[in-house]
XYZ file of C-alpha atoms in Angstrom:
299
model
C 0.000 0.000 0.000
C 1.168 3.513 -0.830
C 0.761 6.187 1.817
C -0.827 9.394 0.525
C -0.756 12.743 2.299
C -3.918 12.910 4.396
C -5.789 16.178 4.904
C -9.253 14.610 5.190
C -11.279 11.482 4.465
C -12.013 12.227 0.824
C -14.617 13.940 -1.387
C -17.892 14.582 0.399
C -16.670 13.564 3.864
C -16.614 16.459 6.332
C -14.947 16.306 9.759
C -15.536 18.731 12.613
C -14.025 18.974 16.101
C -15.124 20.563 19.349
C -12.249 20.856 21.833
C -11.941 21.839 25.493
C -8.201 21.698 26.143
C -8.551 22.930 29.731
C -11.026 20.196 30.695
C -9.208 17.574 28.608
C -12.143 16.421 26.497
C -13.838 16.928 23.150
C -15.830 15.351 20.352
C -15.480 14.785 16.617
C -18.239 14.459 14.011
C -17.977 12.921 10.551
C -20.652 14.049 8.090
C -20.574 11.565 5.170
C -21.939 11.878 1.625
C -25.587 10.972 1.065
C -26.377 7.523 -0.248
C -23.616 5.912 1.796
C -23.601 2.360 3.142
C -22.291 2.052 6.702
C -21.525 -0.753 9.131
C -19.141 -1.366 12.034
C -17.028 -3.928 13.861
C -17.042 -4.049 17.668
C -13.962 -5.759 19.058
C -13.576 -4.238 22.515
C -15.150 -5.767 25.602
C -16.275 -2.427 27.065
C -17.845 -0.282 24.324
C -19.956 2.805 24.968
C -22.235 3.411 22.015
C -25.493 4.583 20.422
C -27.390 3.272 17.351
C -24.800 0.601 16.535
C -27.418 -2.136 16.220
C -28.743 -0.349 13.126
C -25.374 -1.005 11.460
C -25.592 -4.801 11.648
C -25.858 -6.326 8.144
C -29.172 -7.948 9.081
C -30.776 -4.568 9.766
C -32.637 -2.825 6.940
C -31.179 0.697 7.077
C -27.909 1.230 5.221
C -27.297 4.996 5.257
C -26.171 7.119 8.191
C -26.199 10.908 8.323
C -23.351 11.450 10.788
C -20.975 9.482 12.993
C -20.048 10.901 16.390
C -16.832 10.045 18.224
C -16.842 11.593 21.690
C -14.964 11.889 24.924
C -16.784 11.902 28.236
C -17.507 8.164 28.426
C -21.253 7.405 28.396
C -21.966 11.032 29.331
C -20.520 12.060 25.959
C -23.249 10.215 24.060
C -25.435 13.240 24.846
C -23.499 15.146 22.170
C -25.363 13.075 19.567
C -28.524 15.031 20.402
C -26.885 18.195 19.130
C -25.816 16.403 15.952
C -29.374 15.141 15.393
C -30.783 18.644 15.903
C -28.239 20.126 13.470
C -29.226 17.610 10.793
C -32.978 17.915 11.390
C -32.810 21.678 10.899
C -31.315 21.004 7.457
C -33.902 18.327 6.550
C -31.269 15.603 6.558
C -32.384 12.167 7.709
C -34.208 8.954 6.947
C -37.512 9.851 5.279
C -40.342 8.199 7.166
C -42.888 10.250 5.078
C -43.905 11.871 8.380
C -40.520 13.304 9.370
C -36.890 12.964 8.365
C -35.105 11.171 11.192
C -31.294 11.604 11.324
C -29.421 8.349 11.929
C -26.361 9.154 14.056
C -24.321 6.219 15.383
C -21.929 7.207 18.148
C -19.117 5.703 20.193
C -17.175 7.139 23.111
C -13.805 6.972 24.798
C -13.105 7.271 28.523
C -11.160 10.461 29.186
C -12.657 11.454 32.544
C -9.326 10.926 34.286
C -7.359 13.296 32.047
C -8.782 16.690 32.953
C -12.066 17.609 34.635
C -14.389 14.656 35.044
C -17.405 16.958 35.429
C -17.010 18.524 31.939
C -18.262 16.349 29.093
C -19.433 16.966 25.510
C -23.198 17.530 25.325
C -25.744 18.692 22.735
C -24.202 22.164 22.302
C -20.766 20.660 21.792
C -22.050 18.115 19.261
C -23.683 20.927 17.299
C -20.473 22.985 17.456
C -18.508 20.082 15.963
C -21.026 19.899 13.088
C -20.765 23.629 12.460
C -16.966 23.317 12.298
C -17.030 20.422 9.830
C -15.129 20.675 6.562
C -13.548 18.394 3.977
C -10.112 19.526 5.079
C -7.499 20.213 5.993
C -8.436 18.530 9.270
C -6.528 19.210 12.473
C -5.082 16.133 14.195
C -3.388 15.315 17.489
C -4.909 16.348 20.807
C -8.083 17.870 19.402
C -11.731 16.840 19.324
C -12.311 13.353 20.650
C -8.544 12.934 21.018
C -8.082 15.873 23.414
C -8.012 13.750 26.561
C -6.890 10.480 24.961
C -4.007 8.532 26.502
C -2.168 5.306 25.657
C 0.248 2.944 27.374
C -1.841 2.290 30.475
C -1.034 -1.417 30.849
C 1.335 -0.643 33.739
C -1.232 1.650 35.408
C -3.027 4.855 34.438
C -0.408 6.935 36.242
C 2.142 5.827 33.612
C 0.045 6.795 30.569
C 1.272 9.075 27.780
C -0.782 11.305 25.444
C -2.868 9.813 22.642
C -4.837 11.786 20.069
C -6.595 11.786 16.701
C -4.874 10.723 13.495
C -5.606 10.506 9.758
C -4.179 8.295 7.029
C -4.869 7.560 3.361
C -3.681 4.474 1.485
C -3.791 3.733 -2.248
C -3.038 0.641 -4.301
C -4.071 -0.484 -7.814
C -6.229 2.556 -8.337
C -8.166 2.076 -5.112
C -8.154 4.410 -2.134
C -9.075 4.033 1.546
C -8.863 6.695 4.262
C -9.094 6.344 8.027
C -9.645 8.552 11.048
C -8.621 7.075 14.421
C -8.486 8.116 18.059
C -5.831 6.339 20.116
C -6.907 5.883 23.742
C -5.671 2.372 24.470
C -4.519 0.254 27.390
C -1.669 -0.811 25.125
C 1.289 0.990 23.572
C 1.257 2.355 20.018
C 3.643 0.309 17.887
C 5.428 1.426 14.709
C 5.499 -0.718 11.568
C 9.021 -1.898 12.483
C 7.901 -3.065 15.933
C 9.380 -0.205 17.938
C 7.279 1.748 20.441
C 5.997 5.113 19.206
C 4.117 5.956 22.400
C 3.961 3.736 25.437
C 3.902 3.295 29.155
C 6.409 5.241 31.195
C 6.078 2.756 34.055
C 8.978 1.070 35.862
C 8.705 -2.048 33.665
C 8.528 -0.111 30.412
C 12.069 -1.013 29.403
C 11.206 -4.722 29.551
C 7.967 -4.541 27.556
C 7.257 -8.260 27.658
C 5.204 -9.713 24.788
C 2.490 -10.485 27.338
C 2.732 -7.702 29.915
C 1.118 -7.904 33.313
C -1.874 -5.655 32.645
C -3.120 -3.588 35.543
C -6.914 -3.214 35.816
C -7.527 0.121 34.072
C -11.223 0.279 33.183
C -12.572 2.314 30.295
C -10.160 2.974 27.447
C -10.927 2.438 23.746
C -9.574 2.929 20.226
C -12.154 4.240 17.759
C -11.721 4.460 13.996
C -13.684 5.315 10.890
C -12.736 3.901 7.488
C -13.935 5.913 4.484
C -13.977 4.969 0.818
C -15.889 5.398 -2.430
C -17.248 2.064 -3.634
C -20.562 0.558 -4.668
C -20.664 -2.338 -2.212
C -23.352 -3.830 -0.010
C -23.670 -3.670 3.756
C -22.188 -7.112 4.350
C -19.043 -6.180 2.428
C -18.869 -2.876 4.325
C -19.063 -4.833 7.583
C -16.220 -7.073 6.366
C -14.084 -4.004 5.639
C -14.780 -2.709 9.143
C -13.324 -5.955 10.504
C -10.267 -5.498 8.296
C -9.971 -1.993 9.703
C -9.979 -3.486 13.184
C -6.961 -5.549 12.135
C -5.154 -2.213 11.894
C -5.722 -1.693 15.615
C -4.413 -5.187 16.272
C -1.168 -4.420 14.432
C -0.600 -0.911 15.816
C -1.528 -1.415 19.490
C 0.142 -3.839 21.914
C -1.708 -5.358 23.693
C -4.900 -4.700 21.709
C -8.574 -5.373 22.416
C -8.147 -6.031 26.126
C -11.052 -6.498 28.527
C -10.665 -2.818 29.393
C -10.908 -1.478 25.811
C -14.139 -0.652 23.947
C -12.746 -0.682 20.409
C -15.164 0.113 17.560
C -14.378 0.595 13.854
C -16.939 2.152 11.510
C -16.743 1.843 7.734
C -18.596 4.263 5.475
C -18.746 3.501 1.743
C -19.828 6.518 -0.297
C -21.415 5.870 -3.700
C -18.946 5.652 -6.566
C -20.006 7.152 -9.879
C -17.657 4.964 -11.907
C -18.651 1.655 -13.453
C -15.648 -0.180 -12.044
C -15.947 -3.198 -9.762
C -13.934 -2.782 -6.555
C -11.468 -5.442 -5.482
C -12.553 -6.200 -1.920
C -9.331 -7.994 -1.076
C -7.278 -4.946 -2.015
C -9.682 -2.697 -0.107
C -9.315 -4.954 2.936
C -5.535 -4.639 2.897
C -5.841 -0.872 2.519
C -8.359 -0.647 5.394
C -5.967 -2.463 7.710
C -3.023 -0.304 6.659
C -4.982 2.958 6.866
C -6.291 2.350 10.386
C -2.860 1.240 11.618
C -1.242 4.357 10.177
C -3.996 6.634 11.511
C -3.452 5.231 15.020
C 0.270 5.872 14.707
C -0.257 9.370 13.321
C -2.463 10.128 16.318
C 0.558 10.061 18.623
C 3.310 11.330 16.303
């Protein structure tokens, strides 16, 4: 896969952040193109989420109107109300013939221990993220949902180091996949060559055993969103979300612990070309893009 300079998720995808650096929290909204097909993969044992059941391939709805990634743990899910209100005012949503109902899946990270635990994203903050949304260039690092993110907590939360939000774009054989990720893991962030990019500063950090003694550190989570243009069905989109999750597996050590709530969304925007996508190539690109976005979040 060839790495391409990433300033956004691609044509039609808008990203907006709301950030409170003093309180150490924030939220990020992705507004995708209309006509998209969206699904997700849930790999963490402790997810905090909203409307994810709609994304299962067995469920009838395929299109979403926004995806919210928020700090504030379960409190931060309230920011989705502001996103829904923003969309309703613009007549964006699923047409029930009675009203247009915005479909806004959301997932959260736990950042209450970073700054002020009593300040969390809510409806006003979700709306503010929508109002700030653009196709790019998108700010990365400790902004939006990544403001209070930390990684390397396997030796204890007191030994954590900053996480953040990252972007990456990968291309191969004329196909393109982008990813947005927030790194807030129990584990360390690992470079492609196996070295540690960002990890625990604890007393055992120099040893970094392959199977470290993990301290109970509830509520972490890596979230990612994979974006592409392809005319594929919901089951294939779900499969690509799982391949995106493989990018977390390769860039975080240890990954998907009992204390992580990892969720990867995939949003496939309609492609106007007549070409048939190669799902196997797209799968490789989804894995590479998420892995690189996680690494870029801490670089």
